XYZ file of C-alpha atoms in Angstrom:
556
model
C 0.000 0.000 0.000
C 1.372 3.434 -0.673
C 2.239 5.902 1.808
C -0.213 9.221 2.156
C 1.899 12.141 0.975
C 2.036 15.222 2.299
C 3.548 18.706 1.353
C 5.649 18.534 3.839
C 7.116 15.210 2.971
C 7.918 16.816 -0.285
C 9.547 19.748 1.322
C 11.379 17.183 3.663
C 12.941 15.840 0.470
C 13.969 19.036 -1.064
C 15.937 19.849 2.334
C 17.735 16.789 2.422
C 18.597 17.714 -1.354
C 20.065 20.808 -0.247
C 22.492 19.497 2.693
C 23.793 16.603 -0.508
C 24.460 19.494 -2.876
C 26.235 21.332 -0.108
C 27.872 18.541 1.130
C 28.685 17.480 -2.406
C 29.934 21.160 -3.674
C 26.938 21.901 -6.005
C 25.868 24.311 -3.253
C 27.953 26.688 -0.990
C 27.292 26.691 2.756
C 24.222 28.363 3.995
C 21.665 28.078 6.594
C 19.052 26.212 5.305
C 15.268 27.915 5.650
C 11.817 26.481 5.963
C 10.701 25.079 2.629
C 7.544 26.021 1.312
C 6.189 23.275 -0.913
C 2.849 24.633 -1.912
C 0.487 23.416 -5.023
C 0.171 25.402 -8.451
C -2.452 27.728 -9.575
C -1.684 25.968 -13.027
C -2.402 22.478 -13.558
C 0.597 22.751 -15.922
C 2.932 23.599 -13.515
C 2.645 20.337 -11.865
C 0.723 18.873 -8.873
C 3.447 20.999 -6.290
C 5.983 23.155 -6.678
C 8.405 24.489 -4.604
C 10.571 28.559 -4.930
C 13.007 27.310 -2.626
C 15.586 28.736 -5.298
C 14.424 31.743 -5.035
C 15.038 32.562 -1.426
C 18.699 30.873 -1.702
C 19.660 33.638 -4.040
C 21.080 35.874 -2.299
C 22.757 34.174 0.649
C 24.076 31.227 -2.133
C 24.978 34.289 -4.156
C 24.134 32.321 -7.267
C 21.183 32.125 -10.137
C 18.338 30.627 -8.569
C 18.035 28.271 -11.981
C 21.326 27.401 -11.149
C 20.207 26.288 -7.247
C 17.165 25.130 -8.822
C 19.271 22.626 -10.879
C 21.510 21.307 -8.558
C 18.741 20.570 -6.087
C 16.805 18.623 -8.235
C 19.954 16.889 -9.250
C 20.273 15.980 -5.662
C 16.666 14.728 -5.264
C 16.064 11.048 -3.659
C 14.323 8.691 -5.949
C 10.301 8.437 -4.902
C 8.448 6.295 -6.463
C 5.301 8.565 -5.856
C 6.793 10.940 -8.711
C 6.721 11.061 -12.361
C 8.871 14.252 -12.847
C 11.098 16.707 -11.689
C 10.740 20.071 -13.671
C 13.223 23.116 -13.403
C 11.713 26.418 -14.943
C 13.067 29.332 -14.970
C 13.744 31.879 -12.974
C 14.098 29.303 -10.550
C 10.961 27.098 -9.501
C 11.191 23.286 -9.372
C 8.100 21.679 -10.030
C 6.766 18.244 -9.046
C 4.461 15.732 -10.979
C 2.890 12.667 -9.219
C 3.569 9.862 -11.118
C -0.183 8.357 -12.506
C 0.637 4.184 -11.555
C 1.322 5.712 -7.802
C -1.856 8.167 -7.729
C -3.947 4.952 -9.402
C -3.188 2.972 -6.327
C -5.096 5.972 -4.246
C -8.457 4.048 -4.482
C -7.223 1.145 -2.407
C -5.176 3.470 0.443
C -8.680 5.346 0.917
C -10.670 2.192 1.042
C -7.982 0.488 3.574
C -9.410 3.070 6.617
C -11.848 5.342 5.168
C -12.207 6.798 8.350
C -8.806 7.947 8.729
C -8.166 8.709 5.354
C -6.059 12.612 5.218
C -5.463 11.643 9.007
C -1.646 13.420 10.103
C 0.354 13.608 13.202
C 0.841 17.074 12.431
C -0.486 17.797 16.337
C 2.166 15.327 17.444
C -0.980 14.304 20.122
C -0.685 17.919 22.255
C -3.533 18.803 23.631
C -6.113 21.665 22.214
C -8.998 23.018 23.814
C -11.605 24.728 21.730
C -14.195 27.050 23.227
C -17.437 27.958 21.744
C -21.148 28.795 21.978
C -20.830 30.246 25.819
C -24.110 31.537 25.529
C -25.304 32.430 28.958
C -27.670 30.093 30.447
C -30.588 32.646 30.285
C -32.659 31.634 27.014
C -32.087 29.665 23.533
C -29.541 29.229 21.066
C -29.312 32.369 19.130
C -27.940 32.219 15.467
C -24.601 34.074 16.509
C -23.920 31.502 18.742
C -24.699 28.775 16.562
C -22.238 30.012 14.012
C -19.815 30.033 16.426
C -20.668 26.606 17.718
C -20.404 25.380 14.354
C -17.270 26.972 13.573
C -15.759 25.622 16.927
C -17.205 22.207 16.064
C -16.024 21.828 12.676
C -12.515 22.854 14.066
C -12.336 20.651 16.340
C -12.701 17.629 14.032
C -10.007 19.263 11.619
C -7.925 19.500 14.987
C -8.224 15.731 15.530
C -8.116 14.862 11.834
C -4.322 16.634 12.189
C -3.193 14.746 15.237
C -4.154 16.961 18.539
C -6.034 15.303 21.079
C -9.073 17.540 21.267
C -11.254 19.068 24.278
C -14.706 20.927 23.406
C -15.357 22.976 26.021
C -18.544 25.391 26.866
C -18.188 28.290 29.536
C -21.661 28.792 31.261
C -21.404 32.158 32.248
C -24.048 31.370 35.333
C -23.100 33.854 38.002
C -23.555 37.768 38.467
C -26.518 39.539 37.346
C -28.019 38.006 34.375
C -28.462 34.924 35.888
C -30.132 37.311 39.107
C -32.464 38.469 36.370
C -33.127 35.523 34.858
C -34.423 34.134 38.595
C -36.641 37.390 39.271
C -38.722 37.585 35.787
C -39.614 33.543 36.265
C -41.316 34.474 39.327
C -42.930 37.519 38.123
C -44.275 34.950 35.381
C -44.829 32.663 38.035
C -46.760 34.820 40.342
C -48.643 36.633 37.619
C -50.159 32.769 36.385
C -51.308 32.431 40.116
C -53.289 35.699 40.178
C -50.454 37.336 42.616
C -49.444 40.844 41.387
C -45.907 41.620 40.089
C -44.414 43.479 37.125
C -41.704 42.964 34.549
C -39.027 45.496 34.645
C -37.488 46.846 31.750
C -34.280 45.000 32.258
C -35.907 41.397 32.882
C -36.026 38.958 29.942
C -39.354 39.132 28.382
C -39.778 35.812 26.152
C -42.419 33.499 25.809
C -39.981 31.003 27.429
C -39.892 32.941 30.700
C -43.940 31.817 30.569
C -43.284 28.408 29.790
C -40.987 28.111 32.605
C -43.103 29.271 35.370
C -45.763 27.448 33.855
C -43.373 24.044 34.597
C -43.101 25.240 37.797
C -46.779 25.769 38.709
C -47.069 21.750 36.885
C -44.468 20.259 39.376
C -45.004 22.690 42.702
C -48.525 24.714 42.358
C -48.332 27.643 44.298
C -46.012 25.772 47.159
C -43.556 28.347 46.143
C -45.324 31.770 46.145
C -43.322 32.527 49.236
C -39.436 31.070 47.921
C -36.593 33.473 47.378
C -35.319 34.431 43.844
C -32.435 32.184 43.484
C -34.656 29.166 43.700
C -36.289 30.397 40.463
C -32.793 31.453 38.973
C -31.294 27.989 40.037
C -34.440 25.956 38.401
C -34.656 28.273 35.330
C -30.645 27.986 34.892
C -30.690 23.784 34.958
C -34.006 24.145 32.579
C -32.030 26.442 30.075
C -28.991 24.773 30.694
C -30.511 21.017 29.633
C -32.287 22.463 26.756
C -29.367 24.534 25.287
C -27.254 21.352 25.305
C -30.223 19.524 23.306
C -30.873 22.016 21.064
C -27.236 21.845 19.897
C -26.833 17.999 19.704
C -30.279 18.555 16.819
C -26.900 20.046 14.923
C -24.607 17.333 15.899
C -22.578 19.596 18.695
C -21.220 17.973 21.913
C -18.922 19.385 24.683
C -16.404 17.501 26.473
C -16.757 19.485 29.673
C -19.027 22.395 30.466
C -17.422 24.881 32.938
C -19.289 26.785 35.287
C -18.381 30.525 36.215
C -19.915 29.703 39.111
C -17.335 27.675 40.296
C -14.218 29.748 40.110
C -15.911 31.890 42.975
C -16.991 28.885 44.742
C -13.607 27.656 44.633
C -12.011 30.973 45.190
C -10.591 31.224 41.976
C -12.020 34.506 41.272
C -10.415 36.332 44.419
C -7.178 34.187 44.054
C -6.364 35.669 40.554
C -7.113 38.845 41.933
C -4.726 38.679 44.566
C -1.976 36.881 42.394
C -2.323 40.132 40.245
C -1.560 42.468 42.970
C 1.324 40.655 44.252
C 2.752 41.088 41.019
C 2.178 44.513 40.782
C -0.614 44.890 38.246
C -3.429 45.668 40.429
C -3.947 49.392 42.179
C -6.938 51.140 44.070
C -8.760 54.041 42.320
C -11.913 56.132 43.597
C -12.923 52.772 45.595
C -13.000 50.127 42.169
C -9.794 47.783 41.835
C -8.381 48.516 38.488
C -5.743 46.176 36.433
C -2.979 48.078 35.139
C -3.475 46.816 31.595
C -1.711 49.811 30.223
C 1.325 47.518 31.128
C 0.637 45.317 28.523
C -0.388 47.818 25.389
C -3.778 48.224 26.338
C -4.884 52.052 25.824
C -5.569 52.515 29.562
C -6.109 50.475 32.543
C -9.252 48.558 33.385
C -11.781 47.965 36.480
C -11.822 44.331 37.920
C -13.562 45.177 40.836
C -15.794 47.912 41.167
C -16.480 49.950 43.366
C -19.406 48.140 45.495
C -17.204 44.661 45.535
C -18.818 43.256 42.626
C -16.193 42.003 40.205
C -16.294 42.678 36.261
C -16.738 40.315 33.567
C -12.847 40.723 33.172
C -12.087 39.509 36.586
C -13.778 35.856 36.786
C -12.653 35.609 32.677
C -8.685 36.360 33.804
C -9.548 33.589 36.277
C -10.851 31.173 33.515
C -8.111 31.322 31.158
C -5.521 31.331 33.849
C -7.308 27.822 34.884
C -6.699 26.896 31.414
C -2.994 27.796 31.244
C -2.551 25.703 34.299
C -4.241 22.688 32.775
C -1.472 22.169 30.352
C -3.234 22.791 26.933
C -0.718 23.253 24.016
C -3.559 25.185 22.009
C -6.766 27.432 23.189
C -8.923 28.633 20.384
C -11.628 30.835 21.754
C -14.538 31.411 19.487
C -16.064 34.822 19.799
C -18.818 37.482 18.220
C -17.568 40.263 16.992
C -19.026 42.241 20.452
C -15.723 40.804 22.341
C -13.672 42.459 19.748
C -12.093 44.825 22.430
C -12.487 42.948 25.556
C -10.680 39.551 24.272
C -6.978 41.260 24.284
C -7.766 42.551 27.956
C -8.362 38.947 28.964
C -4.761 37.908 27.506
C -3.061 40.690 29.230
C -4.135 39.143 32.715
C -2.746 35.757 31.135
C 0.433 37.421 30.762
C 0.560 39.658 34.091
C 0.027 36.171 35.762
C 3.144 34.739 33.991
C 2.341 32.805 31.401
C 2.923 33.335 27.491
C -0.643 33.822 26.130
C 0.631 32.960 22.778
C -0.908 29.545 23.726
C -4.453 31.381 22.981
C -6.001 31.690 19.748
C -9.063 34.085 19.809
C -11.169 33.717 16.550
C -13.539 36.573 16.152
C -16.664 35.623 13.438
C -19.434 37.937 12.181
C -22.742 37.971 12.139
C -25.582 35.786 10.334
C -28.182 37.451 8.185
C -31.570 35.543 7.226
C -32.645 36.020 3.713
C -35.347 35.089 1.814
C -36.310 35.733 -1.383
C -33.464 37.769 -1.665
C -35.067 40.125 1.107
C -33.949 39.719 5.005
C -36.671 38.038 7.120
C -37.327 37.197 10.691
C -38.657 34.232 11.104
C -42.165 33.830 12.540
C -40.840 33.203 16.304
C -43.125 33.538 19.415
C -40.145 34.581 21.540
C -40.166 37.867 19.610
C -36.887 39.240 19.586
C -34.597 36.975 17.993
C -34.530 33.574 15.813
C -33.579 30.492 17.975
C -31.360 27.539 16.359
C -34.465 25.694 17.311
C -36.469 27.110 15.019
C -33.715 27.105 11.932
C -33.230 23.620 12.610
C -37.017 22.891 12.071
C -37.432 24.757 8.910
C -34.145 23.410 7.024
C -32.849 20.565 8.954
C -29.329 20.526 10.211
C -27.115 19.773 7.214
C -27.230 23.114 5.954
C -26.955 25.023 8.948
C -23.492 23.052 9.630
C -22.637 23.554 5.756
C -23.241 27.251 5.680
C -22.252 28.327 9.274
C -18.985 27.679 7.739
C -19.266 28.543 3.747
C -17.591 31.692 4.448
C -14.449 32.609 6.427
C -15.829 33.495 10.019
C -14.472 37.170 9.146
C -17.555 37.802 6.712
C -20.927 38.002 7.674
C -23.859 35.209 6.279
C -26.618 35.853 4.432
C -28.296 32.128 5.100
C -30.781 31.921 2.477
C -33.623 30.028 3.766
C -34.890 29.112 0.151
C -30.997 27.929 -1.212
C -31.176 25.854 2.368
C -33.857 23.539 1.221
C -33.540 23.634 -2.644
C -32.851 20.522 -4.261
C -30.760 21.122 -7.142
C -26.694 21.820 -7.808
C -27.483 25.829 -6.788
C -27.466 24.450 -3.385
C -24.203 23.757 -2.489
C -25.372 21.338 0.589
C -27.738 19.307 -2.438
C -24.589 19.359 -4.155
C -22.069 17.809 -2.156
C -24.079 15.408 -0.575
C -25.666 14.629 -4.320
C -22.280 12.898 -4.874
C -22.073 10.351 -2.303
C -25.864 9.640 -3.076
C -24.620 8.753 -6.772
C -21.970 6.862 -5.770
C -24.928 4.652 -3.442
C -26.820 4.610 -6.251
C -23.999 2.652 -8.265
C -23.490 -0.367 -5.290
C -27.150 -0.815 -5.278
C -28.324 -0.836 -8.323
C -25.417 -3.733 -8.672
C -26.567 -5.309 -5.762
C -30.211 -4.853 -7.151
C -28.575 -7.265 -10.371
C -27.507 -10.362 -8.276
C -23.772 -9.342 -8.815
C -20.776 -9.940 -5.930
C -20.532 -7.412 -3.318
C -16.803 -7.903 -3.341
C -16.178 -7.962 -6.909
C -13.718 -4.957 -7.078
C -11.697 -5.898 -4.662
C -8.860 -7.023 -7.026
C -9.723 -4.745 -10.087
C -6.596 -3.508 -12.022
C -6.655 -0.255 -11.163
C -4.086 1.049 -13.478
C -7.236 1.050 -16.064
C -8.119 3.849 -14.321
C -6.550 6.854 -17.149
C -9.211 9.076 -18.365
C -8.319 12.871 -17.277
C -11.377 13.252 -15.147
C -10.318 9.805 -12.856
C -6.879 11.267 -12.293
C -8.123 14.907 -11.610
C -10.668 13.471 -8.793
C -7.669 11.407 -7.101
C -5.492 14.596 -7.490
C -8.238 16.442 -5.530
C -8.303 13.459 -2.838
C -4.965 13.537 -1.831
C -5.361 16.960 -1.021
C -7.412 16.628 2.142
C -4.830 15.902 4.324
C -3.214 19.412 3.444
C -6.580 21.255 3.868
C -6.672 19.514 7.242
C -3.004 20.385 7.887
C -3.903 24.134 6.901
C -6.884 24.835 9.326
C -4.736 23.380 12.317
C -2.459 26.204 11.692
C -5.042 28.813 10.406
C -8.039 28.154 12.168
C -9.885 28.334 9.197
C -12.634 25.650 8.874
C -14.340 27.529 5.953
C -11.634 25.962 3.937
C -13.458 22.331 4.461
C -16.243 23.522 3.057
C -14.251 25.261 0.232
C -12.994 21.649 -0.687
C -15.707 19.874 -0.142
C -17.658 21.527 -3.138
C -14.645 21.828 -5.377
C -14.461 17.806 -4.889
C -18.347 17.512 -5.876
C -17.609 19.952 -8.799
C -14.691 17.622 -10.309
C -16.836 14.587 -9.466
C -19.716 15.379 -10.848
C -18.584 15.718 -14.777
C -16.724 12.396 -13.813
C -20.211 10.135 -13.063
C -21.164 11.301 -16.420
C -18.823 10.693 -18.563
C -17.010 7.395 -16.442
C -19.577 4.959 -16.500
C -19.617 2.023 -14.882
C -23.133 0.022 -15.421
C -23.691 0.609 -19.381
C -23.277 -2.819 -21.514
C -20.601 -1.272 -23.635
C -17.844 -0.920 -20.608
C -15.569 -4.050 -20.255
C -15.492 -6.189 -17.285
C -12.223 -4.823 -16.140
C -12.720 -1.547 -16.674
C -16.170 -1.936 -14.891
C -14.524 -3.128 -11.939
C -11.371 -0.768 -11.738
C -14.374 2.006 -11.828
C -16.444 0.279 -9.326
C -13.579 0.756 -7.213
C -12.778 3.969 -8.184
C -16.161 5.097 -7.361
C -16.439 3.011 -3.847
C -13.508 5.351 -2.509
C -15.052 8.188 -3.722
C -18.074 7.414 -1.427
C -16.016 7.027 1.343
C -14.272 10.052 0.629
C -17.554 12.171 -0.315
C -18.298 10.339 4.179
C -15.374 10.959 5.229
C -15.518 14.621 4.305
C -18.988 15.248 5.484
C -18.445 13.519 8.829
C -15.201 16.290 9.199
C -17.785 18.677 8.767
C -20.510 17.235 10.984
C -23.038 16.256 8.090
C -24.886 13.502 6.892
C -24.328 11.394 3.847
C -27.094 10.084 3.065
C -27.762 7.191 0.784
C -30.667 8.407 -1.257
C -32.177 12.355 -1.423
């Protein structure tokens, strides 16, 4: 079986043909750089290419054709390339040789489920944060994005070799959650006839109703007389269960859920604040305690404790990441809206007052999500009022295309999620699209099974049969996905999944039409070299989907 390749395997190759030239006199004696081994706009530049040459220039003070030359002169024979290729003014570019990239069928059939799998993580640990949403009402669709984004990256994160934690911060102490226990008894009162208002500054959803309503099932009026946090502590578990059900409708499920709560239960809260001021980065000021983030680049310092002892949202989120420095993750991407734009830095200056590098911390900011329809921006018809619940987007397109265009854009653009594209079956819809393939492929294994003919019949096909352009190109694409998965482990960028998942569709597409495997007029071998062919493309087309948390279904 062939070994997966890599870019990096190719750029390992080129390196070790630079220290034989040197050591051989072809090249003088340098310091040799990182080697970029990237692939080729053009097709007819070769399946990778490398501008090594170009770098070496000036500190080989030579032509780069000329350090061009004697690298690929130096090259190591592998057997998974056809050609070497020089071109001027200095680029060497690679071609995969077609016997090797034939044999790519069988290596994705041999663990389909691992297939584009790298140890690029090298098993450190990653945590990813997401969603956060305060345990006050539903899902909204800026935290879904976020959830889906965080989701999505977390699977590429695994795919590349980290071991992976999905963690959600319940942000369940301080006011909102005092709030949240005071307008579920007005509710609650008002059902039993008792009188009580709604401020201005309680939450004023239908949900609130339905809450008390629970209550007055499973107590009556037992509880006219209970405090507020009863009602904030019932209402918090109720929100809390649901939120974590609403999200597994879109496949979404946290390794550990971390309460605010508990960093003041624990101290935590107080302890950071006092490991602050021994260091110096905590002062006094009209009765507040104030961080001296000016320290740090910040554009002046910031409260942490005001004035009547509460703390600020800073404070207890200092605390949190300083817990997660001390567990010993490698890598923490935090997944944001863009309201923390300003406030996320602050957070990573107490990281660093307290010691630690927060380079550690990745904070990935994403925009919002418009709903269109008919080209015009909607609300949906929602009894809560103010905002559309994941709930309720789940219901009207399913889940599939809320994973596939949460993340069809790079989390730095806004979505418009067009409600009628979401549900549309044709090729506009990229969702219809993708998942089209793999239903084709199906469609191939059981209309053969529908004929009486072996299950197992392509299991020794002659694959080198497989030559027409449109074959090759598909395979080309395949091997590609452990790069992609490589490249959002570094970037962060899961939008790129998406990106390849429709430009695999798009070259496979024009393939199922013209490669045919069931007409009369296709000999047996050939028949069976595609039959293969197109069983690893449904594994791939699985595979690819699963990364991004969607189904692939079997018939549309």
């Amino acid at each position: 079986m062939p070994p997966m390749l890599h870019h990096h395997e190719l750029a390992a190759a080129v390196r070790a043909a630079l220290t034989a030239a040197q050591a051989g006199g072809s090249l003088p004696a340098f310091d040799l750089p990182d080697v970029l081994v990237e692939r080729p706009r053009e097709a007819t530049h070769g399946d990778y290419a490398t501008a090594v040459a170009l770098q070496l220039a000036r500190p080989a003070r030579m032509a780069p054709l000329k350090i061009a030359e004697a690298i690929a002169a130096h090259l190591p024979h592998l057997d998974y390339l056809d050609g070497v290729i020089v071109a001027p003014p200095g680029f060497i570019n690679f071609r995969l040789s077609t016997p090797w990239l034939q044999t790519l069928p069988d290596r994705i059939l041999a663990d389909p489920a691992a297939f584009g799998q790298t140890d690029a993580g090298h098993h450190r640990r990653a945590q990813v944060e997401c969603v956060s949403a305060n345990p006050t009402g539903p899902i909204t669709l800026g935290r879904t994005r976020g959830g889906v984004i965080g989701d999505t990256l977390a699977r590429a994160l695994r795919a590349a070799g980290y071991d992976v934690t999905m963690e959600y911060y319940y942000n369940d102490a301080g006011r909102q959650v005092t709030l949240l226990g005071e307008s579920v008894k007005v509710r609650y009162l008002q059902a039993l006839g008792q009188p009580a208002e709604l401020a201005d500054e309680h939450y004023q959803g239908d949900y609130i109703t339905d809450l008390a309503q629970a209550i007055i099932a499973e107590h009556g009026d037992a509880l006219i007389d209970m405090p507020t946090p009863l009602f904030a502590d019932y209402a918090r578990d109720r929100i809390s269960a649901q939120q974590k059900a609403t999200l597994a409708r879109i496949g979404i499920v946290f390794d550990v859920y971390f309460r605010e709560q508990s960093l003041y239960e624990t101290g935590a809260v107080w302890q950071t604040l006092e490991a602050l001021r021994e260091r110096g980065y905590i002062y006094e000021q009209d009765g507040a305690q104030w961080f001296r983030s000016t320290a740090f680049g910040d554009d002046k310092d910031r409260v942490v404790v005001k004035a009547d002892g509460e703390p600020t949202y800073r404070l207890p989120d200092i605390a949190y990441h300083w817990d997660k420095a001390q567990r010993g993750f490698n890598l923490v991407v935090d997944i944001f809206g863009p309201d923390h734009h300003a406030t996320a830095p602050q957070v990573l200056m107490g990281v660093r007052a307290l010691g630690y590098d927060s380079d550690f911390v990745h904070t990935l900011l994403h925009q919002i999500v418009n709903l269109v329809r008919g080209g015009e921006p909607v609300k949906m018809s929602t009894r809560r009022g103010l905002y559309v619940t994941l709930d309720e987007l789940v219901d009207e397109v399913g889940a599939d295309p809320i994973r596939y265009f949460m993340i069809a854009r790079s989390a730095n653009s806004p979505i418009d999620f067009d409600l009628d594209l979401a549900v549309e079956h044709s090729d506009k819809n990229p969702v219809y699209y993708i998942q089209n393939a793999h239903v084709r492929c199906a469609g191939i294994f059981r209309k053969w099974a529908e004929a009486g003919l072996p299950a197992d019949a392509d299991a020794d096909a002659d694959l080198s049969l497989l030559t027409h352009e449109r074959e090759l190109a598909f395979l080309r694409k395949a091997l590609e996905l452990g790069d992609v998965l490589e490249t959002i482990a570094t970037t962060y960028e899961p939008h790129r999944l998406a990106f390849y998942a429709y430009d695999l569709a798009a070259l496979f597409h024009p393939t199922y039409e013209e490669c045919r495997v069931l007409h009369s007029d296709v000999p047996e071998p050939l028949r069976l070299a595609r039959l293969r062919f197109y069983r690893a493309a449904q594994a791939l087309f699985a595979r690819v989907l699963d990364l991004m948390g969607m189904s692939a279904p079997e018939v549309m």
